Amino acid sequence: SKAHVGRVVAELVRAAKAQGLQPGPLALSLRGDFVPIGSAYEQHKVRSPDRFDILVPLRLPPHLEPRPRPADGPGPRGLFECGLRARDGRCPPPAEGSCAGPRGPGQLSAGLVLRWFQGHLQRCLGAVRYRLQQRCRVRLAACAGRPPTLHIVPCSDYVCCHISMAVRLIPAIPLGDALYLTALPPPGPPAPEALWGLNASRQEQRLLCWLKEQAPASSCHLKCLRILKGLRDLRGQGLEEPLCSHWGRVLSSYVLKTALFSVLLRGPLEAWDERFLLERLEDLVLFLRDCLRKQVLMDFFLGNPSVPEAVALPRFLKEAAPVNLLAAFDGPTLDLVAFQLISTWVQAPHIIRMYSSPRYWRPLPTP
């Protein structure tokens, strides 16, 4: 499935890149490559295996370069403004290379870039559909405020599994050193559409590769993450609103992965041998409970001096201000989630038996 998705996305990206810089207030183009990210490519996916996330880097006009800076004011932490600067540094960027951000001209707005990206891909889909019609059927679904999703249905005589695949295409502004600003803010309360999220997926993949080399061959750290994500999803089937929405946002996959990284580097990696699976899973649950009670879980890469030296971090990440991933949630909400987390751990066998039944499954949100 990954190989098939890669071929189809490559065709679409090439077709969109061939259009070159687009006239208008954005003057953007596609760089021509793409970056697979997320759990499907890191071996800890627990939901349907046919859903993928891919970053699509954009190219600014040649005379401009991005200048990210942390967003100030109220709202979620860890978001960035994307200012634009002329490469010669002597004159401000012209109005035609900008897009209305909170500080006016000279700044890219994630919301407007996302709308341009959706329309640009939709216009290029005809050529891709024609070239791929022998292998699959493709369509692009766009929803306001969300990255477009490419739906791929393989032809019956081409892919043996015959499953349909959904690929979320996320526009990204490259910052160098495998860092990107994405038009997809991190999980949490809604953020202003002018702001960007910071994506360090390549650094996460490097850390996972380093851990795989250092840990025992039978290490259970990814299995612990999969089990915890699975328990979170099952428990969510039995929760009512508004707790159900808070539950998924507070215990987002990124929060769970951050907690795993923190616990992994606290002690010897030999302790993560698979025969200690239950103990390590309990350590992870208790660590999360303590973080929720203290209302503090720091982002693992932003301004963290504890990242192993073997995982080379860009200067931008090293010098960034630390970010508390739980800062956007109030104390009572975090206390309630902590209580439910411990309850879920204590009742795990019962929850697995009950909510694994198909009659309890909730349909996934329509992209």
Short mmCIF file of C-alpha atoms in Angstrom, two decimals:
data_model
loop_
_atom_site.label_atom_id
_atom_site.label_comp_id
_atom_site.label_asym_id
_atom_site.label_seq_id
_atom_site.Cartn_x
_atom_site.Cartn_y
_atom_site.Cartn_z
CA SER A 1 0.00 0.00 0.00
CA LYS A 2 2.80 2.44 0.86
CA ALA A 3 4.52 1.82 -2.48
CA HIS A 4 1.26 2.32 -4.37
CA VAL A 5 0.49 5.53 -2.48
CA GLY A 6 4.00 6.79 -3.22
CA ARG A 7 3.60 6.24 -6.96
CA VAL A 8 0.21 7.96 -7.15
CA VAL A 9 1.28 10.95 -5.04
CA ALA A 10 4.47 11.31 -7.11
CA GLU A 11 2.36 11.55 -10.26
CA LEU A 12 0.12 14.22 -8.75
CA VAL A 13 3.03 16.25 -7.36
CA ARG A 14 4.85 16.16 -10.72
CA ALA A 15 1.73 17.35 -12.51
CA ALA A 16 1.28 20.21 -10.03
CA LYS A 17 4.96 21.17 -10.14
CA ALA A 18 4.87 21.39 -13.93
CA GLN A 19 2.50 24.34 -13.61
CA GLY A 20 5.37 26.45 -12.18
CA LEU A 21 4.87 29.59 -10.12
CA GLN A 22 1.20 30.50 -10.06
CA PRO A 23 0.17 34.09 -10.79
CA GLY A 24 -1.73 35.94 -8.13
CA PRO A 25 -1.22 37.12 -4.55
CA LEU A 26 0.55 33.93 -3.44
CA ALA A 27 2.98 33.22 -6.28
CA LEU A 28 3.71 29.73 -4.93
CA SER A 29 4.59 26.45 -6.60
CA LEU A 30 5.29 22.86 -5.59
CA ARG A 31 8.89 21.88 -5.03
CA GLY A 32 8.34 18.51 -6.71
CA ASP A 33 8.96 16.07 -3.85
CA PHE A 34 6.99 14.77 -0.88
CA VAL A 35 7.77 13.52 2.65
CA PRO A 36 5.93 10.51 4.15
CA ILE A 37 5.27 11.09 7.85
CA GLY A 38 3.22 9.69 10.71
CA SER A 39 2.50 6.39 12.34
CA ALA A 40 1.95 4.47 9.08
CA TYR A 41 5.65 4.99 8.28
CA GLU A 42 6.94 4.63 11.86
CA GLN A 43 5.43 1.19 12.62
CA HIS A 44 3.02 2.25 15.37
CA LYS A 45 -0.28 2.71 13.50
CA VAL A 46 -3.38 1.33 15.23
CA ARG A 47 -6.21 2.62 13.06
CA SER A 48 -7.14 1.52 9.56
CA PRO A 49 -3.96 0.65 7.62
CA ASP A 50 -5.22 2.52 4.56
CA ARG A 51 -4.77 6.09 5.89
CA PHE A 52 -1.54 7.99 5.28
CA ASP A 53 -0.09 11.46 5.93
CA ILE A 54 2.29 13.09 3.44
CA LEU A 55 3.96 16.51 3.53
CA VAL A 56 4.06 18.34 0.20
CA PRO A 57 6.80 21.04 0.28
CA LEU A 58 6.00 24.33 -1.43
CA ARG A 59 8.40 26.68 -3.19
CA LEU A 60 8.35 30.42 -2.55
CA PRO A 61 9.31 32.91 -5.26
CA PRO A 62 13.12 32.82 -5.75
CA HIS A 63 13.72 36.22 -4.16
CA LEU A 64 11.90 35.40 -0.90
CA GLU A 65 12.72 33.23 2.10
CA PRO A 66 10.62 32.28 5.16
CA ARG A 67 11.36 33.85 8.55
CA PRO A 68 9.45 31.91 11.24
CA ARG A 69 8.87 33.38 14.67
CA PRO A 70 6.84 32.06 17.62
CA ALA A 71 3.33 33.44 17.75
CA ASP A 72 2.61 35.59 20.77
CA GLY A 73 -0.66 36.42 22.42
CA PRO A 74 -3.42 34.10 23.66
CA GLY A 75 -4.00 30.70 22.09
CA PRO A 76 -2.21 27.37 21.84
CA ARG A 77 1.54 27.33 22.36
CA GLY A 78 3.98 26.00 19.78
CA LEU A 79 2.48 27.86 16.82
CA PHE A 80 4.44 30.10 14.48
CA GLU A 81 4.01 33.10 12.24
CA CYS A 82 5.65 32.76 8.83
CA GLY A 83 7.15 36.10 7.87
CA LEU A 84 8.72 36.66 4.45
CA ARG A 85 12.00 38.43 3.76
CA ALA A 86 13.85 39.33 0.58
CA ARG A 87 16.98 37.22 0.20
CA ASP A 88 19.18 40.28 -0.21
CA GLY A 89 17.91 41.52 3.16
CA ARG A 90 17.73 45.11 1.91
CA CYS A 91 14.10 45.56 1.02
CA PRO A 92 10.80 44.21 2.33
CA PRO A 93 9.02 41.55 0.29
CA PRO A 94 6.60 42.94 -2.29
CA ALA A 95 2.88 42.70 -1.69
CA GLU A 96 2.38 40.12 -4.43
CA GLY A 97 4.55 37.66 -2.53
CA SER A 98 2.58 37.96 0.66
CA CYS A 99 -0.70 36.81 2.03
CA ALA A 100 -2.67 38.46 4.81
CA GLY A 101 -1.36 37.34 8.16
CA PRO A 102 -2.03 38.85 11.59
CA ARG A 103 0.74 41.39 11.05
CA GLY A 104 -0.39 42.36 7.55
CA PRO A 105 1.69 42.25 4.34
CA GLY A 106 4.89 40.27 4.27
CA GLN A 107 3.48 37.24 6.04
CA LEU A 108 2.09 33.91 4.87
CA SER A 109 -1.25 32.78 6.25
CA ALA A 110 -1.66 29.03 6.62
CA GLY A 111 -5.38 29.24 5.90
CA LEU A 112 -5.00 31.08 2.60
CA VAL A 113 -2.11 28.86 1.50
CA LEU A 114 -4.24 25.82 2.28
CA ARG A 115 -7.08 27.10 0.10
CA TRP A 116 -4.65 27.83 -2.75
CA PHE A 117 -3.12 24.36 -2.35
CA GLN A 118 -6.49 22.63 -2.54
CA GLY A 119 -7.48 24.47 -5.70
CA HIS A 120 -4.08 23.91 -7.35
CA LEU A 121 -4.17 20.15 -6.78
CA GLN A 122 -7.78 19.94 -7.94
CA ARG A 123 -6.87 21.65 -11.23
CA CYS A 124 -4.03 19.17 -11.80
CA LEU A 125 -6.06 16.08 -10.98
CA GLY A 126 -7.36 15.60 -14.52
CA ALA A 127 -3.96 14.77 -15.99
CA VAL A 128 -3.18 12.38 -13.14
CA ARG A 129 -6.53 10.64 -13.41
CA TYR A 130 -5.97 10.00 -17.10
CA ARG A 131 -2.48 8.55 -16.61
CA LEU A 132 -3.53 6.34 -13.70
CA GLN A 133 -6.86 5.06 -15.00
CA GLN A 134 -5.40 1.63 -15.78
CA ARG A 135 -4.22 1.20 -12.18
CA CYS A 136 -6.68 3.03 -9.93
CA ARG A 137 -9.41 5.60 -9.56
CA VAL A 138 -8.50 8.80 -7.73
CA ARG A 139 -10.43 11.76 -6.39
CA LEU A 140 -9.52 14.71 -4.19
CA ALA A 141 -11.77 15.65 -1.26
CA ALA A 142 -11.37 19.13 0.20
CA CYS A 143 -12.88 20.47 3.39
CA ALA A 144 -12.59 24.06 4.61
CA GLY A 145 -9.75 24.50 7.08
CA ARG A 146 -8.31 21.00 6.59
CA PRO A 147 -5.67 19.59 4.24
CA PRO A 148 -7.15 17.86 1.18
CA THR A 149 -7.43 14.07 1.14
CA LEU A 150 -6.58 12.02 -1.92
CA HIS A 151 -8.78 8.92 -2.16
CA ILE A 152 -7.25 6.03 -4.15
CA VAL A 153 -9.24 2.97 -5.18
CA PRO A 154 -6.99 0.39 -6.89
CA CYS A 155 -8.31 -1.51 -9.89
CA SER A 156 -9.14 -5.12 -9.06
CA ASP A 157 -6.40 -6.54 -11.26
CA TYR A 158 -3.62 -4.27 -9.98
CA VAL A 159 -3.39 -4.50 -6.17
CA CYS A 160 -4.02 -7.77 -4.43
CA CYS A 161 -5.53 -6.26 -1.27
CA HIS A 162 -8.18 -4.26 -3.16
CA ILE A 163 -8.50 -1.70 -0.38
CA SER A 164 -9.22 1.97 -0.83
CA MET A 165 -6.61 4.35 0.58
CA ALA A 166 -6.96 7.88 1.97
CA VAL A 167 -3.90 10.12 1.80
CA ARG A 168 -3.89 13.44 3.64
CA LEU A 169 -1.73 15.89 1.66
CA ILE A 170 -0.34 18.59 3.96
CA PRO A 171 1.20 21.73 2.40
CA ALA A 172 4.53 22.61 4.05
CA ILE A 173 7.01 25.49 3.92
CA PRO A 174 10.60 24.10 4.10
CA LEU A 175 12.87 25.77 6.66
CA GLY A 176 15.98 23.70 5.91
CA ASP A 177 17.50 20.91 8.04
CA ALA A 178 14.41 18.74 7.35
CA LEU A 179 12.13 21.14 9.26
CA TYR A 180 8.80 22.36 7.93
CA LEU A 181 6.04 24.79 8.78
CA THR A 182 2.76 23.03 8.05
CA ALA A 183 -0.76 24.29 7.44
CA LEU A 184 -1.85 21.81 10.08
CA PRO A 185 -1.53 23.17 13.63
CA PRO A 186 -0.86 20.61 16.39
CA PRO A 187 -3.82 18.91 18.13
CA GLY A 188 -5.65 21.02 20.69
CA PRO A 189 -8.07 23.94 20.72
CA PRO A 190 -8.65 25.61 17.34
CA ALA A 191 -5.89 28.02 16.34
CA PRO A 192 -6.10 31.15 14.18
CA GLU A 193 -5.82 30.16 10.54
CA ALA A 194 -2.97 32.60 9.97
CA LEU A 195 -0.65 30.50 12.17
CA TRP A 196 1.46 27.48 11.30
CA GLY A 197 2.49 24.31 13.10
CA LEU A 198 6.10 23.16 13.23
CA ASN A 199 6.75 19.66 11.88
CA ALA A 200 9.85 17.80 13.05
CA SER A 201 8.84 14.37 11.73
CA ARG A 202 12.28 13.70 10.25
CA GLN A 203 13.87 14.30 13.67
CA GLU A 204 11.32 11.95 15.25
CA GLN A 205 12.17 9.28 12.68
CA ARG A 206 15.90 9.73 13.37
CA LEU A 207 15.29 9.30 17.09
CA LEU A 208 13.22 6.17 16.52
CA CYS A 209 15.98 4.72 14.33
CA TRP A 210 18.59 5.52 16.99
CA LEU A 211 16.44 3.90 19.69
CA LYS A 212 16.00 0.81 17.54
CA GLU A 213 19.79 0.50 17.27
CA GLN A 214 20.39 1.02 21.00
CA ALA A 215 17.51 -1.00 22.44
CA PRO A 216 17.36 -4.81 22.59
CA ALA A 217 16.29 -6.55 19.40
CA SER A 218 13.07 -7.57 21.14
CA SER A 219 12.33 -4.08 22.48
CA CYS A 220 8.65 -3.43 23.19
CA HIS A 221 8.62 0.38 23.08
CA LEU A 222 6.64 0.63 19.83
CA LYS A 223 4.30 -2.11 20.99
CA CYS A 224 3.67 -0.12 24.19
CA LEU A 225 2.79 2.92 22.10
CA ARG A 226 0.42 0.91 19.90
CA ILE A 227 -1.31 -0.66 22.92
CA LEU A 228 -1.73 2.70 24.63
CA LYS A 229 -3.12 4.30 21.46
CA GLY A 230 -5.48 1.36 21.05
CA LEU A 231 -6.73 1.64 24.65
CA ARG A 232 -7.23 5.38 24.16
CA ASP A 233 -9.36 4.78 21.07
CA LEU A 234 -11.41 2.00 22.68
CA ARG A 235 -12.06 4.04 25.83
CA GLY A 236 -13.14 6.95 23.64
CA GLN A 237 -15.97 4.80 22.27
CA GLY A 238 -17.65 4.81 25.68
CA LEU A 239 -17.23 8.48 26.61
CA GLU A 240 -19.87 11.15 26.17
CA GLU A 241 -19.31 14.72 24.99
CA PRO A 242 -17.62 16.98 25.90
CA LEU A 243 -15.22 14.57 27.61
CA CYS A 244 -14.90 12.47 24.45
CA SER A 245 -13.49 15.43 22.47
CA HIS A 246 -11.15 16.47 25.29
CA TRP A 247 -9.96 12.88 25.68
CA GLY A 248 -8.78 12.60 22.08
CA ARG A 249 -7.18 16.05 22.00
CA VAL A 250 -5.36 15.79 25.34
CA LEU A 251 -4.10 12.26 24.64
CA SER A 252 -3.25 12.94 21.01
CA SER A 253 -0.84 10.61 19.27
CA TYR A 254 1.85 13.29 19.47
CA VAL A 255 1.39 13.61 23.25
CA LEU A 256 1.61 9.83 23.67
CA LYS A 257 4.73 9.68 21.50
CA THR A 258 6.31 12.55 23.47
CA ALA A 259 5.61 10.70 26.72
CA LEU A 260 7.18 7.54 25.29
CA PHE A 261 10.37 9.40 24.30
CA SER A 262 10.61 10.93 27.78
CA VAL A 263 10.17 7.60 29.59
CA LEU A 264 12.54 5.78 27.23
CA LEU A 265 15.43 8.13 27.96
CA ARG A 266 14.94 8.09 31.75
CA GLY A 267 16.30 4.60 32.29
CA PRO A 268 18.31 1.79 30.70
CA LEU A 269 17.01 0.69 27.33
CA GLU A 270 17.63 -2.95 28.32
CA ALA A 271 14.58 -2.65 30.57
CA TRP A 272 12.41 -2.42 27.43
CA ASP A 273 12.90 -6.06 26.50
CA GLU A 274 9.57 -7.59 25.55
CA ARG A 275 9.39 -9.74 28.68
CA PHE A 276 8.94 -6.49 30.65
CA LEU A 277 6.09 -5.25 28.47
CA LEU A 278 3.54 -4.95 31.28
CA GLU A 279 5.90 -3.07 33.59
CA ARG A 280 6.96 -0.61 30.89
CA LEU A 281 3.38 0.00 29.82
CA GLU A 282 2.44 0.77 33.40
CA ASP A 283 5.43 3.14 33.69
CA LEU A 284 4.16 4.99 30.64
CA VAL A 285 0.60 5.26 32.00
CA LEU A 286 1.82 6.51 35.40
CA PHE A 287 4.15 9.04 33.76
CA LEU A 288 1.24 10.40 31.73
CA ARG A 289 -0.96 10.56 34.83
CA ASP A 290 1.67 12.61 36.67
CA CYS A 291 2.07 14.96 33.71
CA LEU A 292 -1.69 15.52 33.55
CA ARG A 293 -1.90 16.21 37.28
CA LYS A 294 1.00 18.66 37.11
CA GLN A 295 -0.42 20.10 33.85
CA VAL A 296 3.04 19.94 32.27
CA LEU A 297 4.39 17.86 29.38
CA MET A 298 7.16 19.61 27.49
CA ASP A 299 7.64 19.17 23.76
CA PHE A 300 10.49 16.74 23.26
CA PHE A 301 12.36 18.65 20.53
CA LEU A 302 11.72 22.36 21.13
CA GLY A 303 14.42 23.72 23.43
CA ASN A 304 15.15 20.32 25.02
CA PRO A 305 18.84 19.83 25.96
CA SER A 306 18.24 16.14 26.80
CA VAL A 307 17.91 14.94 23.21
CA PRO A 308 20.75 12.45 22.52
CA GLU A 309 23.67 13.97 20.64
CA ALA A 310 23.47 11.14 18.12
CA VAL A 311 20.20 12.69 16.90
CA ALA A 312 21.49 15.87 15.28
CA LEU A 313 18.98 18.65 15.85
CA PRO A 314 18.79 21.83 13.75
CA ARG A 315 19.84 25.01 15.50
CA PHE A 316 16.28 26.31 15.22
CA LEU A 317 15.01 23.51 17.49
CA LYS A 318 17.86 23.81 19.97
CA GLU A 319 17.36 27.54 20.46
CA ALA A 320 13.56 27.49 20.48
CA ALA A 321 11.69 28.27 23.68
CA PRO A 322 10.36 25.13 25.44
CA VAL A 323 6.66 24.48 24.86
CA ASN A 324 4.22 22.85 27.27
CA LEU A 325 1.92 20.63 25.21
CA LEU A 326 -0.78 20.74 27.91
CA ALA A 327 -0.82 24.51 28.41
CA ALA A 328 -3.96 24.99 26.28
CA PHE A 329 -6.12 22.81 28.57
CA ASP A 330 -7.56 23.84 31.91
CA GLY A 331 -6.85 22.04 35.17
CA PRO A 332 -10.27 20.36 35.67
CA THR A 333 -10.15 18.91 32.15
CA LEU A 334 -6.67 17.47 32.69
CA ASP A 335 -7.66 16.06 36.10
CA LEU A 336 -10.67 14.35 34.54
CA VAL A 337 -8.56 12.90 31.73
CA ALA A 338 -5.98 11.67 34.29
CA PHE A 339 -8.75 9.93 36.27
CA GLN A 340 -10.13 8.29 33.12
CA LEU A 341 -6.62 7.22 32.05
CA ILE A 342 -6.02 5.33 35.30
CA SER A 343 -9.52 3.88 35.16
CA THR A 344 -8.84 2.72 31.59
CA TRP A 345 -5.59 1.06 32.66
CA VAL A 346 -7.22 -0.74 35.60
CA GLN A 347 -10.15 -1.92 33.48
CA ALA A 348 -8.14 -2.60 30.31
CA PRO A 349 -9.22 -6.26 29.83
CA HIS A 350 -12.91 -5.33 30.30
CA ILE A 351 -12.63 -2.33 27.94
CA ILE A 352 -10.95 -4.44 25.26
CA ARG A 353 -13.66 -7.10 25.47
CA MET A 354 -16.52 -4.62 25.47
CA TYR A 355 -15.55 -1.91 23.00
CA SER A 356 -13.79 -4.14 20.49
CA SER A 357 -17.24 -5.36 19.47
CA PRO A 358 -18.26 -3.88 16.09
CA ARG A 359 -21.56 -2.61 17.52
CA TYR A 360 -19.61 -0.07 19.57
CA TRP A 361 -17.48 1.25 16.72
CA ARG A 362 -18.01 4.88 15.79
CA PRO A 363 -17.40 5.86 12.18
CA LEU A 364 -14.28 7.93 11.62
CA PRO A 365 -14.92 11.62 10.80
CA THR A 366 -15.42 12.24 7.11
CA PRO A 367 -12.38 14.13 5.70
#
